[in-house]
N, CA, C and O atoms as CSV, one atom per row, in Angstrom:
chain,resi,resn,atom,element,x,y,z
A,1,UNK,N,N,-103.030,-25.248,-24.810
A,1,UNK,CA,C,-103.565,-26.587,-24.804
A,1,UNK,C,C,-102.442,-27.555,-25.187
A,1,UNK,O,O,-101.723,-27.336,-26.162
A,2,UNK,N,N,-102.307,-28.618,-24.407
A,2,UNK,CA,C,-101.321,-29.655,-24.691
A,2,UNK,C,C,-102.027,-30.910,-25.176
A,2,UNK,O,O,-102.956,-31.407,-24.540
A,3,UNK,N,N,-101.570,-31.408,-26.311
A,3,UNK,CA,C,-102.116,-32.637,-26.879
A,3,UNK,C,C,-101.095,-33.746,-26.672
A,3,UNK,O,O,-99.942,-33.632,-27.088
A,4,UNK,N,N,-101.529,-34.809,-26.029
A,4,UNK,CA,C,-100.689,-35.988,-25.860
A,4,UNK,C,C,-100.921,-36.905,-27.047
A,4,UNK,O,O,-102.057,-37.288,-27.328
A,5,UNK,N,N,-99.855,-37.256,-27.741
A,5,UNK,CA,C,-99.931,-38.205,-28.849
A,5,UNK,C,C,-99.298,-39.505,-28.362
A,5,UNK,O,O,-98.101,-39.559,-28.076
A,6,UNK,N,N,-100.116,-40.548,-28.274
A,6,UNK,CA,C,-99.633,-41.858,-27.859
A,6,UNK,C,C,-99.411,-42.672,-29.127
A,6,UNK,O,O,-100.358,-42.995,-29.844
A,7,UNK,N,N,-98.151,-43.000,-29.395
A,7,UNK,CA,C,-97.785,-43.732,-30.617
A,7,UNK,C,C,-97.209,-45.079,-30.206
A,7,UNK,O,O,-95.993,-45.271,-30.223
A,8,UNK,N,N,-98.069,-45.999,-29.842
A,8,UNK,CA,C,-97.632,-47.299,-29.333
A,8,UNK,C,C,-97.894,-48.422,-30.326
A,8,UNK,O,O,-98.200,-49.545,-29.924
A,9,UNK,N,N,-97.780,-48.137,-31.592
A,9,UNK,CA,C,-98.002,-49.143,-32.626
A,9,UNK,C,C,-96.725,-49.932,-32.884
A,9,UNK,O,O,-95.623,-49.386,-32.833
A,10,UNK,N,N,-96.884,-51.216,-33.160
A,10,UNK,CA,C,-95.745,-52.039,-33.577
A,10,UNK,C,C,-95.520,-51.968,-35.083
A,10,UNK,O,O,-94.541,-52.505,-35.600
A,11,UNK,N,N,-96.434,-51.302,-35.779
A,11,UNK,CA,C,-96.316,-51.117,-37.227
A,11,UNK,C,C,-95.424,-49.899,-37.468
A,11,UNK,O,O,-95.803,-48.789,-37.096
A,12,UNK,N,N,-94.259,-50.075,-38.078
A,12,UNK,CA,C,-93.343,-48.954,-38.254
A,12,UNK,C,C,-93.933,-47.795,-39.050
A,12,UNK,O,O,-93.636,-46.636,-38.764
A,13,UNK,N,N,-94.763,-48.093,-40.043
A,13,UNK,CA,C,-95.358,-47.021,-40.840
A,13,UNK,C,C,-96.383,-46.240,-40.024
A,13,UNK,O,O,-96.474,-45.018,-40.137
A,14,UNK,N,N,-97.144,-46.940,-39.212
A,14,UNK,CA,C,-98.147,-46.292,-38.357
A,14,UNK,C,C,-97.460,-45.400,-37.316
A,14,UNK,O,O,-97.917,-44.289,-37.048
A,15,UNK,N,N,-96.371,-45.888,-36.738
A,15,UNK,CA,C,-95.634,-45.090,-35.767
A,15,UNK,C,C,-95.083,-43.818,-36.421
A,15,UNK,O,O,-95.183,-42.730,-35.853
A,16,UNK,N,N,-94.509,-43.960,-37.601
A,16,UNK,CA,C,-93.983,-42.792,-38.315
A,16,UNK,C,C,-95.089,-41.801,-38.624
A,16,UNK,O,O,-94.898,-40.592,-38.492
A,17,UNK,N,N,-96.247,-42.305,-39.034
A,17,UNK,CA,C,-97.387,-41.441,-39.328
A,17,UNK,C,C,-97.831,-40.679,-38.078
A,17,UNK,O,O,-98.171,-39.499,-38.162
A,18,UNK,N,N,-97.829,-41.336,-36.937
A,18,UNK,CA,C,-98.217,-40.684,-35.686
A,18,UNK,C,C,-97.260,-39.551,-35.335
A,18,UNK,O,O,-97.690,-38.484,-34.897
A,19,UNK,N,N,-95.975,-39.779,-35.524
A,19,UNK,CA,C,-94.996,-38.734,-35.230
A,19,UNK,C,C,-95.097,-37.581,-36.220
A,19,UNK,O,O,-94.921,-36.423,-35.841
A,20,UNK,N,N,-95.377,-37.882,-37.474
A,20,UNK,CA,C,-95.601,-36.807,-38.459
A,20,UNK,C,C,-96.844,-36.012,-38.089
A,20,UNK,O,O,-96.868,-34.790,-38.240
A,21,UNK,N,N,-97.877,-36.695,-37.605
A,21,UNK,CA,C,-99.094,-36.003,-37.171
A,21,UNK,C,C,-98.792,-35.075,-35.997
A,21,UNK,O,O,-99.313,-33.962,-35.933
A,22,UNK,N,N,-97.958,-35.529,-35.075
A,22,UNK,CA,C,-97.574,-34.683,-33.941
A,22,UNK,C,C,-96.858,-33.429,-34.433
A,22,UNK,O,O,-97.101,-32.334,-33.925
A,23,UNK,N,N,-95.978,-33.585,-35.420
A,23,UNK,CA,C,-95.318,-32.410,-36.009
A,23,UNK,C,C,-96.341,-31.462,-36.619
A,23,UNK,O,O,-96.246,-30.246,-36.454
A,24,UNK,N,N,-97.314,-32.019,-37.319
A,24,UNK,CA,C,-98.360,-31.198,-37.922
A,24,UNK,C,C,-99.147,-30.417,-36.886
A,24,UNK,O,O,-99.513,-29.265,-37.122
A,25,UNK,N,N,-99.409,-31.029,-35.746
A,25,UNK,CA,C,-100.126,-30.327,-34.682
A,25,UNK,C,C,-99.339,-29.115,-34.200
A,25,UNK,O,O,-99.921,-28.073,-33.898
A,26,UNK,N,N,-98.012,-29.252,-34.128
A,26,UNK,CA,C,-97.205,-28.113,-33.678
A,26,UNK,C,C,-97.250,-26.977,-34.691
A,26,UNK,O,O,-97.200,-25.806,-34.315
A,27,UNK,N,N,-97.344,-27.314,-35.963
A,27,UNK,CA,C,-97.416,-26.278,-36.996
A,27,UNK,C,C,-98.725,-25.504,-36.923
A,27,UNK,O,O,-98.820,-24.380,-37.416
A,28,UNK,N,N,-99.732,-26.114,-36.303
A,28,UNK,CA,C,-101.026,-25.446,-36.122
A,28,UNK,C,C,-101.099,-24.729,-34.777
A,28,UNK,O,O,-102.151,-24.215,-34.397
A,29,UNK,N,N,-99.970,-24.697,-34.056
A,29,UNK,CA,C,-99.908,-23.937,-32.815
A,29,UNK,C,C,-100.131,-24.728,-31.545
A,29,UNK,O,O,-100.142,-24.146,-30.460
A,30,UNK,N,N,-100.309,-26.027,-31.639
A,30,UNK,CA,C,-100.544,-26.836,-30.443
A,30,UNK,C,C,-99.223,-27.228,-29.790
A,30,UNK,O,O,-98.208,-27.408,-30.463
A,31,UNK,N,N,-99.257,-27.355,-28.487
A,31,UNK,CA,C,-98.140,-27.945,-27.753
A,31,UNK,C,C,-98.401,-29.442,-27.694
A,31,UNK,O,O,-99.532,-29.868,-27.459
A,32,UNK,N,N,-97.370,-30.235,-27.903
A,32,UNK,CA,C,-97.552,-31.686,-27.900
A,32,UNK,C,C,-96.565,-32.349,-26.951
A,32,UNK,O,O,-95.496,-31.818,-26.651
A,33,UNK,N,N,-96.958,-33.512,-26.497
A,33,UNK,CA,C,-96.083,-34.443,-25.800
A,33,UNK,C,C,-96.333,-35.780,-26.475
A,33,UNK,O,O,-97.483,-36.139,-26.730
A,34,UNK,N,N,-95.278,-36.517,-26.766
A,34,UNK,CA,C,-95.423,-37.794,-27.466
A,34,UNK,C,C,-94.891,-38.912,-26.578
A,34,UNK,O,O,-93.780,-38.842,-26.054
A,35,UNK,N,N,-95.713,-39.940,-26.425
A,35,UNK,CA,C,-95.286,-41.152,-25.725
A,35,UNK,C,C,-95.222,-42.259,-26.765
A,35,UNK,O,O,-96.210,-42.559,-27.435
A,36,UNK,N,N,-94.058,-42.853,-26.889
A,36,UNK,CA,C,-93.849,-43.897,-27.884
A,36,UNK,C,C,-92.935,-44.972,-27.322
A,36,UNK,O,O,-92.253,-44.761,-26.320
A,37,UNK,N,N,-92.928,-46.098,-27.960
A,37,UNK,CA,C,-91.956,-47.133,-27.626
A,37,UNK,C,C,-90.691,-46.878,-28.417
A,37,UNK,O,O,-90.444,-45.749,-28.839
A,38,UNK,N,N,-89.889,-47.901,-28.624
A,38,UNK,CA,C,-88.677,-47.743,-29.429
A,38,UNK,C,C,-89.026,-47.244,-30.833
A,38,UNK,O,O,-89.996,-47.698,-31.442
A,39,UNK,N,N,-88.229,-46.312,-31.333
A,39,UNK,CA,C,-88.472,-45.763,-32.666
A,39,UNK,C,C,-88.069,-46.799,-33.707
A,39,UNK,O,O,-86.967,-47.345,-33.663
A,40,UNK,N,N,-88.977,-47.061,-34.642
A,40,UNK,CA,C,-88.838,-48.204,-35.539
A,40,UNK,C,C,-88.288,-47.879,-36.924
A,40,UNK,O,O,-87.888,-48.790,-37.649
A,41,UNK,N,N,-88.259,-46.609,-37.307
A,41,UNK,CA,C,-87.790,-46.253,-38.648
A,41,UNK,C,C,-86.938,-44.988,-38.594
A,41,UNK,O,O,-87.029,-44.218,-37.638
A,42,UNK,N,N,-86.115,-44.773,-39.607
A,42,UNK,CA,C,-85.374,-43.516,-39.682
A,42,UNK,C,C,-86.312,-42.300,-39.727
A,42,UNK,O,O,-85.990,-41.252,-39.168
A,43,UNK,N,N,-87.461,-42.433,-40.385
A,43,UNK,CA,C,-88.420,-41.325,-40.429
A,43,UNK,C,C,-88.929,-40.996,-39.029
A,43,UNK,O,O,-89.040,-39.824,-38.669
A,44,UNK,N,N,-89.237,-42.013,-38.245
A,44,UNK,CA,C,-89.684,-41.792,-36.865
A,44,UNK,C,C,-88.576,-41.133,-36.049
A,44,UNK,O,O,-88.847,-40.253,-35.231
A,45,UNK,N,N,-87.342,-41.549,-36.264
A,45,UNK,CA,C,-86.216,-40.948,-35.549
A,45,UNK,C,C,-86.054,-39.475,-35.915
A,45,UNK,O,O,-85.798,-38.647,-35.041
A,46,UNK,N,N,-86.200,-39.144,-37.192
A,46,UNK,CA,C,-86.089,-37.740,-37.626
A,46,UNK,C,C,-87.221,-36.897,-37.060
A,46,UNK,O,O,-86.996,-35.785,-36.583
A,47,UNK,N,N,-88.438,-37.427,-37.113
A,47,UNK,CA,C,-89.581,-36.683,-36.578
A,47,UNK,C,C,-89.411,-36.459,-35.080
A,47,UNK,O,O,-89.699,-35.375,-34.572
A,48,UNK,N,N,-88.944,-37.480,-34.379
A,48,UNK,CA,C,-88.701,-37.358,-32.945
A,48,UNK,C,C,-87.636,-36.299,-32.663
A,48,UNK,O,O,-87.807,-35.467,-31.773
A,49,UNK,N,N,-86.556,-36.331,-33.410
A,49,UNK,CA,C,-85.483,-35.346,-33.229
A,49,UNK,C,C,-85.981,-33.936,-33.511
A,49,UNK,O,O,-85.611,-32.994,-32.809
A,50,UNK,N,N,-86.810,-33.786,-34.524
A,50,UNK,CA,C,-87.361,-32.470,-34.849
A,50,UNK,C,C,-88.258,-31.973,-33.727
A,50,UNK,O,O,-88.154,-30.818,-33.315
A,51,UNK,N,N,-89.139,-32.837,-33.229
A,51,UNK,CA,C,-90.008,-32.444,-32.114
A,51,UNK,C,C,-89.181,-32.026,-30.900
A,51,UNK,O,O,-89.477,-31.020,-30.256
A,52,UNK,N,N,-88.155,-32.796,-30.596
A,52,UNK,CA,C,-87.296,-32.452,-29.454
A,52,UNK,C,C,-86.585,-31.122,-29.687
A,52,UNK,O,O,-86.425,-30.332,-28.756
A,53,UNK,N,N,-86.158,-30.871,-30.926
A,53,UNK,CA,C,-85.472,-29.605,-31.214
A,53,UNK,C,C,-86.404,-28.412,-31.059
A,53,UNK,O,O,-85.953,-27.293,-30.813
A,54,UNK,N,N,-87.710,-28.650,-31.202
A,54,UNK,CA,C,-88.711,-27.601,-30.979
A,54,UNK,C,C,-89.060,-27.461,-29.500
A,54,UNK,O,O,-89.831,-26.578,-29.124
A,55,UNK,N,N,-88.494,-28.331,-28.659
A,55,UNK,CA,C,-88.738,-28.250,-27.222
A,55,UNK,C,C,-89.853,-29.137,-26.703
A,55,UNK,O,O,-90.287,-28.983,-25.562
A,56,UNK,N,N,-90.323,-30.063,-27.528
A,56,UNK,CA,C,-91.404,-30.958,-27.106
A,56,UNK,C,C,-90.830,-32.281,-26.610
A,56,UNK,O,O,-89.799,-32.749,-27.095
A,57,UNK,N,N,-91.516,-32.875,-25.633
A,57,UNK,CA,C,-91.073,-34.144,-25.053
A,57,UNK,C,C,-91.504,-35.310,-25.934
A,57,UNK,O,O,-92.659,-35.396,-26.352
A,58,UNK,N,N,-90.568,-36.196,-26.207
A,58,UNK,CA,C,-90.834,-37.461,-26.900
A,58,UNK,C,C,-90.154,-38.528,-26.057
A,58,UNK,O,O,-88.929,-38.550,-25.943
A,59,UNK,N,N,-90.947,-39.409,-25.469
A,59,UNK,CA,C,-90.365,-40.364,-24.533
A,59,UNK,C,C,-91.270,-41.572,-24.330
A,59,UNK,O,O,-92.405,-41.613,-24.803
A,60,UNK,N,N,-90.737,-42.541,-23.621
A,60,UNK,CA,C,-91.485,-43.716,-23.188
A,60,UNK,C,C,-91.650,-43.548,-21.686
A,60,UNK,O,O,-90.701,-43.749,-20.928
A,61,UNK,N,N,-92.848,-43.180,-21.258
A,61,UNK,CA,C,-93.077,-42.850,-19.856
A,61,UNK,C,C,-94.364,-43.477,-19.368
A,61,UNK,O,O,-95.083,-44.131,-20.124
A,62,UNK,N,N,-94.639,-43.269,-18.114
A,62,UNK,CA,C,-95.885,-43.740,-17.527
A,62,UNK,C,C,-97.054,-43.003,-18.179
A,62,UNK,O,O,-97.134,-41.776,-18.124
A,63,UNK,N,N,-97.952,-43.759,-18.792
A,63,UNK,CA,C,-99.081,-43.139,-19.491
A,63,UNK,C,C,-99.981,-42.350,-18.557
A,63,UNK,O,O,-100.481,-41.291,-18.937
A,64,UNK,N,N,-100.199,-42.838,-17.352
A,64,UNK,CA,C,-101.092,-42.140,-16.418
A,64,UNK,C,C,-100.583,-40.729,-16.138
A,64,UNK,O,O,-101.368,-39.782,-16.095
A,65,UNK,N,N,-99.280,-40.588,-15.948
A,65,UNK,CA,C,-98.708,-39.262,-15.701
A,65,UNK,C,C,-98.857,-38.363,-16.922
A,65,UNK,O,O,-99.218,-37.193,-16.796
A,66,UNK,N,N,-98.582,-38.901,-18.088
A,66,UNK,CA,C,-98.684,-38.112,-19.318
A,66,UNK,C,C,-100.132,-37.703,-19.583
A,66,UNK,O,O,-100.392,-36.567,-19.982
A,67,UNK,N,N,-101.065,-38.613,-19.366
A,67,UNK,CA,C,-102.484,-38.298,-19.578
A,67,UNK,C,C,-102.935,-37.215,-18.604
A,67,UNK,O,O,-103.716,-36.337,-18.972
A,68,UNK,N,N,-102.456,-37.268,-17.378
A,68,UNK,CA,C,-102.834,-36.258,-16.381
A,68,UNK,C,C,-102.367,-34.861,-16.788
A,68,UNK,O,O,-103.021,-33.874,-16.452
A,69,UNK,N,N,-101.251,-34.763,-17.503
A,69,UNK,CA,C,-100.735,-33.460,-17.946
A,69,UNK,C,C,-101.446,-32.924,-19.182
A,69,UNK,O,O,-101.398,-31.723,-19.451
A,70,UNK,N,N,-102.098,-33.792,-19.930
A,70,UNK,CA,C,-102.644,-33.418,-21.243
A,70,UNK,C,C,-104.047,-32.827,-21.144
A,70,UNK,O,O,-104.835,-33.171,-20.262
A,71,UNK,N,N,-104.326,-31.925,-22.082
A,71,UNK,CA,C,-105.690,-31.413,-22.242
A,71,UNK,C,C,-106.483,-32.300,-23.188
A,71,UNK,O,O,-107.693,-32.462,-23.027
A,72,UNK,N,N,-105.804,-32.872,-24.171
A,72,UNK,CA,C,-106.418,-33.772,-25.157
A,72,UNK,C,C,-105.458,-34.932,-25.397
A,72,UNK,O,O,-104.251,-34.803,-25.195
A,73,UNK,N,N,-106.009,-36.071,-25.830
A,73,UNK,CA,C,-105.196,-37.260,-26.087
A,73,UNK,C,C,-105.546,-37.814,-27.460
A,73,UNK,O,O,-106.718,-37.961,-27.806
A,74,UNK,N,N,-104.512,-38.119,-28.235
A,74,UNK,CA,C,-104.674,-38.754,-29.542
A,74,UNK,C,C,-103.897,-40.069,-29.490
A,74,UNK,O,O,-102.709,-40.078,-29.170
A,75,UNK,N,N,-104.571,-41.183,-29.806
A,75,UNK,CA,C,-103.961,-42.506,-29.671
A,75,UNK,C,C,-103.774,-43.143,-31.043
A,75,UNK,O,O,-104.706,-43.210,-31.844
A,76,UNK,N,N,-102.555,-43.607,-31.301
A,76,UNK,CA,C,-102.220,-44.328,-32.531
A,76,UNK,C,C,-101.798,-45.733,-32.131
A,76,UNK,O,O,-100.816,-45.916,-31.412
A,77,UNK,N,N,-102.554,-46.729,-32.605
A,77,UNK,CA,C,-102.230,-48.123,-32.274
A,77,UNK,C,C,-102.054,-48.922,-33.541
A,77,UNK,O,O,-101.777,-50.120,-33.482
C-alpha cells in the first residue's frame, strides 16, 4: 500500500510535522510518496533527505498523477 502525503502548508512547523509523519508511516511498514512545495525549515530538509535515502519520492509534482498512484492520501494544509 502506498500512502501519498500532501504537505502543501505555508506554515513551516506544519510542513515539518507532515514530513515527520511521513517518516513515521515508513517505520510502520508503509510505502510513502510526498508532494510538497519548497522546504521551509532545516527539519523539513532533514526529513526529506531521510525519506529519499530510504528510497521514497519527495517532490513537487502534478497532484493528479500522484493521487492516481496512491492507495491512500493524507493531506496537510
